[in-house]
Amino acid sequence: QFVLGFALAVLFNNRFPLRGLLRGLIMLAWVMPLIVVGTTFKWMFQSQNGVLNAGIESVFGAGQGLPWLEHPTTALTAVIIANIWLGVPFMFAMLLAGLQTIPSSVYEAARIDGATAFGRFRHITLPLMRGPSLIVLTLSIIYTLNVFEIILIITGGGPGAATSVVTYYAYQQGFNFFKLGPASAVTVLVFVVLAIISFTYIRLLQRSE
């Protein structure tokens, strides 16, 4: 999410035709309801009628499609792809806002001094984006640790327990098996982990400032 969001933010920080329209299309994934996103990805990853396997078989021949939602490895990969698609627009919007706060005069001075595009990115963009990057990375980690709805819709935690992340496990224990003790324990554990991440973020941000 971070790498793709940063790359898009750097790209859209420049002026080019249809920039506003394309930016709106990128943000579409963020404003769509999760039920719509999950259902769409579930249809895309279907073994028989999915659009991904249709594309693979059109290139490599019939029968070459992957069991996206039936095999543990590919099922987890499918969920990761869907989650990346959901998170990139947020990363893009936050990082683009950070990039637009960097004065253009800094880049212009570096360009006059002979700095290449990569040099400007390495010595100006990356250091000045350290604070915004810490913010979006922390929020992304917190969001990812709380991912639940997309897994419920696409795989239901399966096959087996291949995509049963901690939040989904807590849901299963509490609402499917009515084991409130394990569900509460997992929830508290997740809270502790998130608190540690938040504390680490605050320390890093203070050091960065």
PDB file of C-alpha atoms in Angstrom:
ATOM      1  CA  GLN A   1       0.000   0.000   0.000  1.00  0.00           C
ATOM      2  CA  PHE A   2       2.698   2.459   0.994  1.00  0.00           C
ATOM      3  CA  VAL A   3       4.969   1.861  -2.002  1.00  0.00           C
ATOM      4  CA  LEU A   4       2.156   2.094  -4.553  1.00  0.00           C
ATOM      5  CA  GLY A   5       0.571   5.059  -2.785  1.00  0.00           C
ATOM      6  CA  PHE A   6       3.892   6.915  -2.650  1.00  0.00           C
ATOM      7  CA  ALA A   7       4.604   6.214  -6.325  1.00  0.00           C
ATOM      8  CA  LEU A   8       1.176   7.518  -7.334  1.00  0.00           C
ATOM      9  CA  ALA A   9       1.559  10.568  -5.099  1.00  0.00           C
ATOM     10  CA  VAL A  10       4.906  11.446  -6.706  1.00  0.00           C
ATOM     11  CA  LEU A  11       3.372  10.990 -10.145  1.00  0.00           C
ATOM     12  CA  PHE A  12       0.286  13.104  -9.429  1.00  0.00           C
ATOM     13  CA  ASN A  13       2.348  15.818  -7.771  1.00  0.00           C
ATOM     14  CA  ASN A  14       3.232  16.867 -11.326  1.00  0.00           C
ATOM     15  CA  ARG A  15       0.827  18.548 -13.717  1.00  0.00           C
ATOM     16  CA  PHE A  16      -0.403  16.566 -16.718  1.00  0.00           C
ATOM     17  CA  PRO A  17      -3.653  16.293 -18.724  1.00  0.00           C
ATOM     18  CA  LEU A  18      -6.648  14.656 -16.999  1.00  0.00           C
ATOM     19  CA  ARG A  19      -4.865  14.651 -13.647  1.00  0.00           C
ATOM     20  CA  GLY A  20      -8.024  15.591 -11.745  1.00  0.00           C
ATOM     21  CA  LEU A  21     -10.137  12.909 -13.412  1.00  0.00           C
ATOM     22  CA  LEU A  22      -7.571  10.171 -12.823  1.00  0.00           C
ATOM     23  CA  ARG A  23      -7.148  11.233  -9.208  1.00  0.00           C
ATOM     24  CA  GLY A  24     -10.897  10.909  -8.721  1.00  0.00           C
ATOM     25  CA  LEU A  25     -10.871   7.423 -10.226  1.00  0.00           C
ATOM     26  CA  ILE A  26      -8.101   6.352  -7.856  1.00  0.00           C
ATOM     27  CA  MET A  27     -10.084   7.611  -4.871  1.00  0.00           C
ATOM     28  CA  LEU A  28     -13.136   5.648  -6.015  1.00  0.00           C
ATOM     29  CA  ALA A  29     -11.858   2.521  -4.258  1.00  0.00           C
ATOM     30  CA  TRP A  30     -11.795   4.361  -0.943  1.00  0.00           C
ATOM     31  CA  VAL A  31     -15.383   5.612  -1.063  1.00  0.00           C
ATOM     32  CA  MET A  32     -17.018   2.397  -2.286  1.00  0.00           C
ATOM     33  CA  PRO A  33     -18.833   0.317   0.373  1.00  0.00           C
ATOM     34  CA  LEU A  34     -16.833  -2.678   1.588  1.00  0.00           C
ATOM     35  CA  ILE A  35     -19.645  -5.068   0.681  1.00  0.00           C
ATOM     36  CA  VAL A  36     -19.399  -3.911  -2.934  1.00  0.00           C
ATOM     37  CA  VAL A  37     -15.598  -4.188  -2.981  1.00  0.00           C
ATOM     38  CA  GLY A  38     -15.610  -7.612  -1.328  1.00  0.00           C
ATOM     39  CA  THR A  39     -18.298  -9.004  -3.605  1.00  0.00           C
ATOM     40  CA  THR A  40     -16.502  -7.671  -6.687  1.00  0.00           C
ATOM     41  CA  PHE A  41     -13.191  -9.250  -5.706  1.00  0.00           C
ATOM     42  CA  LYS A  42     -14.911 -12.521  -4.804  1.00  0.00           C
ATOM     43  CA  TRP A  43     -16.396 -12.625  -8.288  1.00  0.00           C
ATOM     44  CA  MET A  44     -13.059 -11.733  -9.878  1.00  0.00           C
ATOM     45  CA  PHE A  45     -11.239 -14.558  -8.041  1.00  0.00           C
ATOM     46  CA  GLN A  46     -13.784 -17.290  -8.757  1.00  0.00           C
ATOM     47  CA  SER A  47     -12.196 -20.358 -10.337  1.00  0.00           C
ATOM     48  CA  GLN A  48     -14.928 -21.009 -12.914  1.00  0.00           C
ATOM     49  CA  ASN A  49     -16.354 -17.626 -13.865  1.00  0.00           C
ATOM     50  CA  GLY A  50     -13.777 -15.216 -12.465  1.00  0.00           C
ATOM     51  CA  VAL A  51     -12.365 -12.508 -14.699  1.00  0.00           C
ATOM     52  CA  LEU A  52      -8.784 -13.195 -13.578  1.00  0.00           C
ATOM     53  CA  ASN A  53      -8.862 -16.847 -14.583  1.00  0.00           C
ATOM     54  CA  ALA A  54     -10.599 -15.904 -17.813  1.00  0.00           C
ATOM     55  CA  GLY A  55      -7.673 -13.615 -18.607  1.00  0.00           C
ATOM     56  CA  ILE A  56      -5.092 -16.242 -17.606  1.00  0.00           C
ATOM     57  CA  GLU A  57      -6.750 -18.922 -19.736  1.00  0.00           C
ATOM     58  CA  SER A  58      -7.014 -16.596 -22.714  1.00  0.00           C
ATOM     59  CA  VAL A  59      -3.216 -16.187 -22.610  1.00  0.00           C
ATOM     60  CA  PHE A  60      -1.957 -19.579 -21.435  1.00  0.00           C
ATOM     61  CA  GLY A  61      -4.791 -21.838 -22.576  1.00  0.00           C
ATOM     62  CA  ALA A  62      -7.804 -23.542 -21.050  1.00  0.00           C
ATOM     63  CA  GLY A  63      -7.363 -25.184 -17.673  1.00  0.00           C
ATOM     64  CA  GLN A  64      -4.467 -22.927 -16.628  1.00  0.00           C
ATOM     65  CA  GLY A  65      -6.492 -20.855 -14.177  1.00  0.00           C
ATOM     66  CA  LEU A  66      -5.647 -20.807 -10.479  1.00  0.00           C
ATOM     67  CA  PRO A  67      -7.844 -22.002  -7.591  1.00  0.00           C
ATOM     68  CA  TRP A  68      -7.734 -18.536  -6.048  1.00  0.00           C
ATOM     69  CA  LEU A  69     -10.227 -19.090  -3.227  1.00  0.00           C
ATOM     70  CA  GLU A  70      -9.826 -22.858  -2.842  1.00  0.00           C
ATOM     71  CA  HIS A  71      -6.083 -23.129  -2.052  1.00  0.00           C
ATOM     72  CA  PRO A  72      -4.650 -21.710   1.207  1.00  0.00           C
ATOM     73  CA  THR A  73      -1.761 -19.827  -0.432  1.00  0.00           C
ATOM     74  CA  THR A  74      -3.730 -18.293  -3.277  1.00  0.00           C
ATOM     75  CA  ALA A  75      -6.678 -17.477  -0.991  1.00  0.00           C
ATOM     76  CA  LEU A  76      -4.412 -15.448   1.282  1.00  0.00           C
ATOM     77  CA  THR A  77      -2.869 -13.816  -1.790  1.00  0.00           C
ATOM     78  CA  ALA A  78      -6.331 -12.862  -3.050  1.00  0.00           C
ATOM     79  CA  VAL A  79      -7.203 -11.225   0.272  1.00  0.00           C
ATOM     80  CA  ILE A  80      -3.876  -9.355   0.305  1.00  0.00           C
ATOM     81  CA  ILE A  81      -4.493  -8.038  -3.216  1.00  0.00           C
ATOM     82  CA  ALA A  82      -7.970  -6.829  -2.252  1.00  0.00           C
ATOM     83  CA  ASN A  83      -6.627  -5.171   0.889  1.00  0.00           C
ATOM     84  CA  ILE A  84      -3.856  -3.431  -1.053  1.00  0.00           C
ATOM     85  CA  TRP A  85      -6.416  -2.120  -3.545  1.00  0.00           C
ATOM     86  CA  LEU A  86      -8.484  -0.774  -0.660  1.00  0.00           C
ATOM     87  CA  GLY A  87      -5.572   0.911   1.093  1.00  0.00           C
ATOM     88  CA  VAL A  88      -3.692   2.515  -1.795  1.00  0.00           C
ATOM     89  CA  PRO A  89      -6.129   5.462  -2.257  1.00  0.00           C
ATOM     90  CA  PHE A  90      -5.777   6.468   1.391  1.00  0.00           C
ATOM     91  CA  MET A  91      -1.990   6.295   1.160  1.00  0.00           C
ATOM     92  CA  PHE A  92      -2.097   8.228  -2.098  1.00  0.00           C
ATOM     93  CA  ALA A  93      -4.273  11.035  -0.719  1.00  0.00           C
ATOM     94  CA  MET A  94      -2.293  11.486   2.489  1.00  0.00           C
ATOM     95  CA  LEU A  95       1.124  11.347   0.839  1.00  0.00           C
ATOM     96  CA  LEU A  96       0.064  13.651  -1.990  1.00  0.00           C
ATOM     97  CA  ALA A  97      -1.060  16.205   0.592  1.00  0.00           C
ATOM     98  CA  GLY A  98       2.352  15.902   2.231  1.00  0.00           C
ATOM     99  CA  LEU A  99       4.193  16.332  -1.058  1.00  0.00           C
ATOM    100  CA  GLN A 100       2.241  19.474  -1.869  1.00  0.00           C
ATOM    101  CA  THR A 101       3.498  21.134   1.321  1.00  0.00           C
ATOM    102  CA  ILE A 102       7.115  20.953   0.085  1.00  0.00           C
ATOM    103  CA  PRO A 103       7.998  24.340  -1.468  1.00  0.00           C
ATOM    104  CA  SER A 104       8.704  24.175  -5.175  1.00  0.00           C
ATOM    105  CA  SER A 105      11.581  26.609  -4.645  1.00  0.00           C
ATOM    106  CA  VAL A 106      13.533  23.843  -2.899  1.00  0.00           C
ATOM    107  CA  TYR A 107      13.309  21.625  -5.970  1.00  0.00           C
ATOM    108  CA  GLU A 108      14.111  24.556  -8.240  1.00  0.00           C
ATOM    109  CA  ALA A 109      17.263  25.390  -6.265  1.00  0.00           C
ATOM    110  CA  ALA A 110      18.379  21.768  -6.400  1.00  0.00           C
ATOM    111  CA  ARG A 111      17.701  21.628 -10.132  1.00  0.00           C
ATOM    112  CA  ILE A 112      19.814  24.756 -10.680  1.00  0.00           C
ATOM    113  CA  ASP A 113      22.626  23.165  -8.660  1.00  0.00           C
ATOM    114  CA  GLY A 114      22.570  20.205 -11.027  1.00  0.00           C
ATOM    115  CA  ALA A 115      20.661  17.632  -8.968  1.00  0.00           C
ATOM    116  CA  THR A 116      19.096  14.853 -11.005  1.00  0.00           C
ATOM    117  CA  ALA A 117      15.486  13.744 -10.601  1.00  0.00           C
ATOM    118  CA  PHE A 118      16.589  10.779  -8.487  1.00  0.00           C
ATOM    119  CA  GLY A 119      18.863  13.026  -6.433  1.00  0.00           C
ATOM    120  CA  ARG A 120      16.003  15.438  -5.717  1.00  0.00           C
ATOM    121  CA  PHE A 121      13.794  12.532  -4.692  1.00  0.00           C
ATOM    122  CA  ARG A 122      16.448  10.997  -2.447  1.00  0.00           C
ATOM    123  CA  HIS A 123      17.776  14.137  -0.756  1.00  0.00           C
ATOM    124  CA  ILE A 124      14.674  16.346  -0.686  1.00  0.00           C
ATOM    125  CA  THR A 125      11.463  14.350  -1.030  1.00  0.00           C
ATOM    126  CA  LEU A 126      12.294  11.405   1.218  1.00  0.00           C
ATOM    127  CA  PRO A 127      13.694  13.410   4.169  1.00  0.00           C
ATOM    128  CA  LEU A 128      10.877  15.967   4.087  1.00  0.00           C
ATOM    129  CA  MET A 129       8.249  13.215   3.822  1.00  0.00           C
ATOM    130  CA  ARG A 130       9.462  11.345   6.877  1.00  0.00           C
ATOM    131  CA  GLY A 131       6.731  12.744   9.140  1.00  0.00           C
ATOM    132  CA  PRO A 132       3.776  12.112   6.786  1.00  0.00           C
ATOM    133  CA  SER A 133       5.203   8.673   5.972  1.00  0.00           C
ATOM    134  CA  LEU A 134       5.284   7.715   9.652  1.00  0.00           C
ATOM    135  CA  ILE A 135       1.675   8.816  10.028  1.00  0.00           C
ATOM    136  CA  VAL A 136       0.311   6.839   7.082  1.00  0.00           C
ATOM    137  CA  LEU A 137       2.415   3.759   7.869  1.00  0.00           C
ATOM    138  CA  THR A 138       1.141   3.710  11.445  1.00  0.00           C
ATOM    139  CA  LEU A 139      -2.470   4.147  10.364  1.00  0.00           C
ATOM    140  CA  SER A 140      -2.035   1.488   7.690  1.00  0.00           C
ATOM    141  CA  ILE A 141      -0.638  -1.023  10.181  1.00  0.00           C
ATOM    142  CA  ILE A 142      -3.505  -0.321  12.584  1.00  0.00           C
ATOM    143  CA  TYR A 143      -6.053  -0.723   9.785  1.00  0.00           C
ATOM    144  CA  THR A 144      -4.465  -3.931   8.495  1.00  0.00           C
ATOM    145  CA  LEU A 145      -4.425  -5.507  11.946  1.00  0.00           C
ATOM    146  CA  ASN A 146      -8.163  -4.780  12.140  1.00  0.00           C
ATOM    147  CA  VAL A 147      -9.064  -6.134   8.700  1.00  0.00           C
ATOM    148  CA  PHE A 148     -12.216  -8.192   9.030  1.00  0.00           C
ATOM    149  CA  GLU A 149     -15.032  -7.360   6.623  1.00  0.00           C
ATOM    150  CA  ILE A 150     -13.111  -8.038   3.422  1.00  0.00           C
ATOM    151  CA  ILE A 151     -12.066 -11.491   4.678  1.00  0.00           C
ATOM    152  CA  LEU A 152     -15.595 -12.313   5.809  1.00  0.00           C
ATOM    153  CA  ILE A 153     -16.968 -11.452   2.366  1.00  0.00           C
ATOM    154  CA  ILE A 154     -14.290 -12.980   0.123  1.00  0.00           C
ATOM    155  CA  THR A 155     -13.162 -16.154   1.909  1.00  0.00           C
ATOM    156  CA  GLY A 156     -15.035 -16.447   5.197  1.00  0.00           C
ATOM    157  CA  GLY A 157     -11.695 -17.214   6.847  1.00  0.00           C
ATOM    158  CA  GLY A 158     -11.099 -20.254   4.643  1.00  0.00           C
ATOM    159  CA  PRO A 159     -10.143 -22.509   3.127  1.00  0.00           C
ATOM    160  CA  GLY A 160      -9.649 -24.101   6.514  1.00  0.00           C
ATOM    161  CA  ALA A 161      -8.084 -21.333   8.561  1.00  0.00           C
ATOM    162  CA  ALA A 162      -5.808 -19.971   5.818  1.00  0.00           C
ATOM    163  CA  THR A 163      -7.222 -16.441   5.968  1.00  0.00           C
ATOM    164  CA  SER A 164      -8.425 -16.462   9.574  1.00  0.00           C
ATOM    165  CA  VAL A 165      -6.530 -13.422  10.877  1.00  0.00           C
ATOM    166  CA  VAL A 166      -6.700 -12.431  14.542  1.00  0.00           C
ATOM    167  CA  THR A 167      -9.784 -10.236  14.215  1.00  0.00           C
ATOM    168  CA  TYR A 168     -11.653 -12.901  12.276  1.00  0.00           C
ATOM    169  CA  TYR A 169     -10.568 -15.511  14.812  1.00  0.00           C
ATOM    170  CA  ALA A 170     -11.976 -13.342  17.611  1.00  0.00           C
ATOM    171  CA  TYR A 171     -15.239 -13.010  15.678  1.00  0.00           C
ATOM    172  CA  GLN A 172     -15.461 -16.787  15.194  1.00  0.00           C
ATOM    173  CA  GLN A 173     -14.751 -17.538  18.836  1.00  0.00           C
ATOM    174  CA  GLY A 174     -17.236 -14.982  20.124  1.00  0.00           C
ATOM    175  CA  PHE A 175     -20.135 -15.129  17.672  1.00  0.00           C
ATOM    176  CA  ASN A 176     -19.884 -18.561  16.039  1.00  0.00           C
ATOM    177  CA  PHE A 177     -18.692 -20.710  18.940  1.00  0.00           C
ATOM    178  CA  PHE A 178     -19.817 -18.387  21.795  1.00  0.00           C
ATOM    179  CA  LYS A 179     -16.430 -18.728  23.508  1.00  0.00           C
ATOM    180  CA  LEU A 180     -16.238 -15.238  24.949  1.00  0.00           C
ATOM    181  CA  GLY A 181     -13.058 -15.912  26.941  1.00  0.00           C
ATOM    182  CA  PRO A 182     -10.749 -16.605  23.963  1.00  0.00           C
ATOM    183  CA  ALA A 183     -12.463 -13.866  21.936  1.00  0.00           C
ATOM    184  CA  SER A 184     -11.859 -11.312  24.697  1.00  0.00           C
ATOM    185  CA  ALA A 185      -8.251 -12.465  25.136  1.00  0.00           C
ATOM    186  CA  VAL A 186      -7.501 -12.018  21.442  1.00  0.00           C
ATOM    187  CA  THR A 187      -9.160  -8.594  21.422  1.00  0.00           C
ATOM    188  CA  VAL A 188      -7.099  -7.417  24.392  1.00  0.00           C
ATOM    189  CA  LEU A 189      -3.932  -8.768  22.766  1.00  0.00           C
ATOM    190  CA  VAL A 190      -4.666  -6.831  19.581  1.00  0.00           C
ATOM    191  CA  PHE A 191      -5.271  -3.694  21.656  1.00  0.00           C
ATOM    192  CA  VAL A 192      -1.882  -4.125  23.371  1.00  0.00           C
ATOM    193  CA  VAL A 193      -0.111  -4.572  20.030  1.00  0.00           C
ATOM    194  CA  LEU A 194      -1.814  -1.458  18.619  1.00  0.00           C
ATOM    195  CA  ALA A 195      -0.882   0.513  21.734  1.00  0.00           C
ATOM    196  CA  ILE A 196       2.772  -0.497  21.301  1.00  0.00           C
ATOM    197  CA  ILE A 197       2.673   0.541  17.633  1.00  0.00           C
ATOM    198  CA  SER A 198       1.105   3.895  18.535  1.00  0.00           C
ATOM    199  CA  PHE A 199       3.717   4.521  21.232  1.00  0.00           C
ATOM    200  CA  THR A 200       6.518   3.658  18.814  1.00  0.00           C
ATOM    201  CA  TYR A 201       5.017   6.057  16.256  1.00  0.00           C
ATOM    202  CA  ILE A 202       4.939   8.902  18.773  1.00  0.00           C
ATOM    203  CA  ARG A 203       8.580   8.335  19.721  1.00  0.00           C
ATOM    204  CA  LEU A 204       9.686   8.185  16.093  1.00  0.00           C
ATOM    205  CA  LEU A 205       7.706  11.310  15.258  1.00  0.00           C
ATOM    206  CA  GLN A 206       9.276  13.210  18.154  1.00  0.00           C
ATOM    207  CA  ARG A 207      12.726  12.121  17.014  1.00  0.00           C
ATOM    208  CA  SER A 208      11.919  13.128  13.444  1.00  0.00           C
ATOM    209  CA  GLU A 209      10.801  16.585  14.532  1.00  0.00           C
TER     210      GLU A 209
END
